[in-house]
Amino acid sequence: MRDHVVAVDVGTGSARAGVFDARGTLLAKAEHPILMNRPQENHAEHSSEDIWSAVCTAVRAAMHVAGLTAGRVAALGFDATCSLVVRDGEGLPVAVSTGGESRFDTIVWLDHRAVKEADYCTATAHRVMEYSGQFMSPEMQMPKLMWLKANLPASWQAACYFFDLSDFLVWKTTGSLLRSRCTLTSKWNYLAHEASGWQEDFLGLIGLEDLCERGNLPPETLPVGQSAGHLTAEAADALGLDTDCCVSAGMVDAYAGALGVLGAFAGDPDVLDRQLGLIAGTSSCLVSLSATRKPTRGLWGPYFEAVLPERWLVEGGQSAAGALLDHIVRMHAAGGEPNTALHQRIIARVQELRQSEGAEFAGRIHILPDFHGNRSPSADPHAVGVISGLTLDASFDGLCRLYWRACVSIVLGIRHILETMKDYGYEPETLHVTGGQARNPLMTELYPDVTGCRVVVPDMNEAVLLGTAMGAAAASGLHADLVAAGQGMMSAGTERLPDPQRQALYDRDYRRFLAMLRHRAELEAME
């Protein structure tokens, strides 16, 4: 009986695989690291072959731990970061690296090499911008493709396939050139709600009139929760599965996480409209799934059917969240390599210092967390971080003070996004938090206290894998559709409510946060 699914999540630093039953129980998971090449500032590259190898290793390991045979797996699903993979006519890697190594054929989502190209797209004021918050981010695929065509013309000429990373994995496992509605709508300026999704006049404006032909991009998209085909014999052998296993449409990792925490509400639009998914890891992503289109500025979307049928997705985010905490640890004299043990040591000491020094602990340190630009709500990839209140203290306790205030600043940034969403008609009441930062007790305390929202943290903190498993379960028929999969595979959670005694403290911090934004703008404007 095929009554299980395998979900694969390819993040910034690793590939993870999880084995789930039809009730959403995670039976086993495994993880394998992936390489990243940083040849120069703002450039970040993967090897898709290295990613594929990591995926195979993780899937085999998870299946071994679960103790299942291949015949028990009905479907395989992929989610991944919105990274760009380039392949030639024979399906081999095409170099995207200024270092010239052909194995690095993937531009990572966080790569900001195409800032000028993104600015150019924004300046066109084409109507596709109405569906991306009136601006183009360098994290999207069009600017990266423009950069590739202009700066590596030989690679452009060699290219025959362009993929979002999860679509590449679907192609790698099935041979299908179908692309996911999730990826194309949210990262490729494809308008899924219109009869013709590709806007040829826009492609002409940005010099990519040959994109669809060059990249073998199809005119139609595959909705989340549908099958792209079955595993090829070669892929099945590599993964330790079999050719009767189907592969579901790929997903962007954050949106898989949103489905994992919001899927249970998919059948009730009124309730769903008041819920937000907060996928908090290397970056932070706030995701709404709304029954109505609500145009915005400074937020990504609205994207039609990027996850659920007849729903519009809007995302607000921070390009650096967990990445900012890692940076603080790495750059401080008392820090080091930001591994789990060091983070835990810092967090424990922060709690001790807060207990002894009270609510004003490190209260004179103020931070703007835009160390990798501002994704939302300013939509400014040129934005920089700011730290106010430093002294000559280079001790470990000094690092702990800075770390704590960095945590506060990240959640103040989330509050800023939430306030902007309210201005556009969203009514967020509950944040469903998942990801690496949901395991950081400082952050889980701050999310409700700073935002004023009810917060739910799933007891099984693997919502990204779970959302991908939901898509696979729907694609294979284990559940009738995504709504049934969301309801049937939901995970229970722990509720956290705001502490009213801390409201005045964080309201003051927020006023200072907004003042720092104004002051930064004043400094930037001075001649």
mmCIF file of N, CA and C in Angstrom, residues 38-81:
data_model
loop_
_atom_site.group_PDB
_atom_site.id
_atom_site.type_symbol
_atom_site.label_atom_id
_atom_site.label_comp_id
_atom_site.label_asym_id
_atom_site.label_seq_id
_atom_site.Cartn_x
_atom_site.Cartn_y
_atom_site.Cartn_z
ATOM 1 N N ARG A 38 31.086 31.966 -3.054
ATOM 2 C CA ARG A 38 30.950 33.427 -2.932
ATOM 3 C C ARG A 38 32.162 34.079 -3.585
ATOM 4 N N PRO A 39 32.206 34.171 -4.936
ATOM 5 C CA PRO A 39 33.403 34.678 -5.621
ATOM 6 C C PRO A 39 33.657 36.159 -5.401
ATOM 7 N N GLN A 40 32.612 36.932 -5.091
ATOM 8 C CA GLN A 40 32.773 38.346 -4.792
ATOM 9 C C GLN A 40 31.557 38.832 -4.027
ATOM 10 N N GLU A 41 31.631 40.070 -3.550
ATOM 11 C CA GLU A 41 30.542 40.624 -2.753
ATOM 12 C C GLU A 41 29.232 40.590 -3.539
ATOM 13 N N ASN A 42 28.168 40.189 -2.857
ATOM 14 C CA ASN A 42 26.816 40.121 -3.411
ATOM 15 C C ASN A 42 26.614 39.012 -4.436
ATOM 16 N N HIS A 43 27.617 38.153 -4.636
ATOM 17 C CA HIS A 43 27.471 37.002 -5.518
ATOM 18 C C HIS A 43 27.413 35.735 -4.670
ATOM 19 N N ALA A 44 26.431 34.888 -4.962
ATOM 20 C CA ALA A 44 26.300 33.614 -4.256
ATOM 21 C C ALA A 44 25.815 32.567 -5.238
ATOM 22 N N GLU A 45 26.509 31.428 -5.280
ATOM 23 C CA GLU A 45 26.238 30.425 -6.309
ATOM 24 C C GLU A 45 26.219 29.011 -5.721
ATOM 25 N N HIS A 46 25.355 28.192 -6.303
ATOM 26 C CA HIS A 46 25.314 26.762 -5.980
ATOM 27 C C HIS A 46 25.690 25.957 -7.218
ATOM 28 N N SER A 47 26.003 24.699 -6.990
ATOM 29 C CA SER A 47 26.090 23.694 -8.047
ATOM 30 C C SER A 47 24.834 22.836 -7.959
ATOM 31 N N SER A 48 24.044 22.803 -9.031
ATOM 32 C CA SER A 48 22.811 22.011 -8.973
ATOM 33 C C SER A 48 23.109 20.511 -8.893
ATOM 34 N N GLU A 49 24.251 20.084 -9.415
ATOM 35 C CA GLU A 49 24.623 18.672 -9.275
ATOM 36 C C GLU A 49 24.953 18.341 -7.826
ATOM 37 N N ASP A 50 25.598 19.272 -7.137
ATOM 38 C CA ASP A 50 25.860 19.080 -5.712
ATOM 39 C C ASP A 50 24.546 19.019 -4.938
ATOM 40 N N ILE A 51 23.600 19.871 -5.324
ATOM 41 C CA ILE A 51 22.289 19.855 -4.673
ATOM 42 C C ILE A 51 21.596 18.521 -4.913
ATOM 43 N N TRP A 52 21.628 18.044 -6.158
ATOM 44 C CA TRP A 52 20.990 16.765 -6.471
ATOM 45 C C TRP A 52 21.616 15.626 -5.669
ATOM 46 N N SER A 53 22.925 15.630 -5.554
ATOM 47 C CA SER A 53 23.601 14.602 -4.765
ATOM 48 C C SER A 53 23.160 14.660 -3.306
ATOM 49 N N ALA A 54 23.050 15.881 -2.756
ATOM 50 C CA ALA A 54 22.612 16.044 -1.365
ATOM 51 C C ALA A 54 21.181 15.569 -1.184
ATOM 52 N N VAL A 55 20.316 15.853 -2.173
ATOM 53 C CA VAL A 55 18.927 15.397 -2.117
ATOM 54 C C VAL A 55 18.868 13.876 -2.063
ATOM 55 N N CYS A 56 19.619 13.224 -2.924
ATOM 56 C CA CYS A 56 19.607 11.754 -2.960
ATOM 57 C C CYS A 56 20.095 11.164 -1.640
ATOM 58 N N THR A 57 21.155 11.755 -1.101
ATOM 59 C CA THR A 57 21.687 11.275 0.177
ATOM 60 C C THR A 57 20.664 11.431 1.289
ATOM 61 N N ALA A 58 19.994 12.592 1.330
ATOM 62 C CA ALA A 58 19.020 12.862 2.391
ATOM 63 C C ALA A 58 17.810 11.943 2.264
ATOM 64 N N VAL A 59 17.305 11.740 1.042
ATOM 65 C CA VAL A 59 16.129 10.884 0.857
ATOM 66 C C VAL A 59 16.445 9.443 1.262
ATOM 67 N N ARG A 60 17.568 8.928 0.823
ATOM 68 C CA ARG A 60 17.939 7.560 1.183
ATOM 69 C C ARG A 60 18.077 7.402 2.700
ATOM 70 N N ALA A 61 18.699 8.397 3.341
ATOM 71 C CA ALA A 61 18.896 8.323 4.796
ATOM 72 C C ALA A 61 17.560 8.372 5.531
ATOM 73 N N ALA A 62 16.656 9.255 5.105
ATOM 74 C CA ALA A 62 15.357 9.369 5.771
ATOM 75 C C ALA A 62 14.542 8.094 5.585
ATOM 76 N N MET A 63 14.584 7.535 4.396
ATOM 77 C CA MET A 63 13.848 6.284 4.156
ATOM 78 C C MET A 63 14.418 5.148 5.008
ATOM 79 N N HIS A 64 15.728 5.139 5.179
ATOM 80 C CA HIS A 64 16.352 4.097 6.007
ATOM 81 C C HIS A 64 15.892 4.218 7.461
ATOM 82 N N VAL A 65 15.874 5.457 7.967
ATOM 83 C CA VAL A 65 15.447 5.661 9.359
ATOM 84 C C VAL A 65 13.972 5.305 9.520
ATOM 85 N N ALA A 66 13.169 5.667 8.519
ATOM 86 C CA ALA A 66 11.735 5.369 8.599
ATOM 87 C C ALA A 66 11.462 3.877 8.491
ATOM 88 N N GLY A 67 12.385 3.125 7.904
ATOM 89 C CA GLY A 67 12.209 1.684 7.763
ATOM 90 C C GLY A 67 11.167 1.295 6.738
ATOM 91 N N LEU A 68 10.994 2.127 5.709
ATOM 92 C CA LEU A 68 9.993 1.868 4.684
ATOM 93 C C LEU A 68 10.644 1.358 3.404
ATOM 94 N N THR A 69 9.906 0.571 2.667
ATOM 95 C CA THR A 69 10.340 0.165 1.332
ATOM 96 C C THR A 69 9.814 1.180 0.323
ATOM 97 N N ALA A 70 10.405 1.196 -0.862
ATOM 98 C CA ALA A 70 9.997 2.145 -1.899
ATOM 99 C C ALA A 70 8.522 1.989 -2.257
ATOM 100 N N GLY A 71 8.002 0.785 -2.155
ATOM 101 C CA GLY A 71 6.614 0.535 -2.511
ATOM 102 C C GLY A 71 5.599 1.190 -1.604
ATOM 103 N N ARG A 72 6.038 1.750 -0.490
ATOM 104 C CA ARG A 72 5.131 2.432 0.428
ATOM 105 C C ARG A 72 5.005 3.927 0.122
ATOM 106 N N VAL A 73 5.817 4.434 -0.809
ATOM 107 C CA VAL A 73 5.852 5.881 -1.078
ATOM 108 C C VAL A 73 5.014 6.197 -2.308
ATOM 109 N N ALA A 74 3.960 6.983 -2.099
ATOM 110 C CA ALA A 74 3.057 7.342 -3.188
ATOM 111 C C ALA A 74 3.580 8.517 -3.997
ATOM 112 N N ALA A 75 4.271 9.455 -3.328
ATOM 113 C CA ALA A 75 4.682 10.668 -4.037
ATOM 114 C C ALA A 75 5.898 11.285 -3.379
ATOM 115 N N LEU A 76 6.604 12.039 -4.188
ATOM 116 C CA LEU A 76 7.765 12.819 -3.760
ATOM 117 C C LEU A 76 7.481 14.273 -4.088
ATOM 118 N N GLY A 77 7.745 15.169 -3.139
ATOM 119 C CA GLY A 77 7.529 16.590 -3.371
ATOM 120 C C GLY A 77 8.787 17.376 -3.074
ATOM 121 N N PHE A 78 8.951 18.493 -3.797
ATOM 122 C CA PHE A 78 10.113 19.362 -3.614
ATOM 123 C C PHE A 78 9.671 20.783 -3.293
ATOM 124 N N ASP A 79 10.356 21.393 -2.333
ATOM 125 C CA ASP A 79 10.350 22.841 -2.205
ATOM 126 C C ASP A 79 11.796 23.294 -2.187
ATOM 127 N N ALA A 80 12.033 24.537 -2.538
ATOM 128 C CA ALA A 80 13.409 25.034 -2.581
ATOM 129 C C ALA A 80 13.412 26.549 -2.525
ATOM 130 N N THR A 81 14.563 27.095 -2.234
ATOM 131 C CA THR A 81 14.752 28.532 -2.343
ATOM 132 C C THR A 81 14.542 28.951 -3.790
#
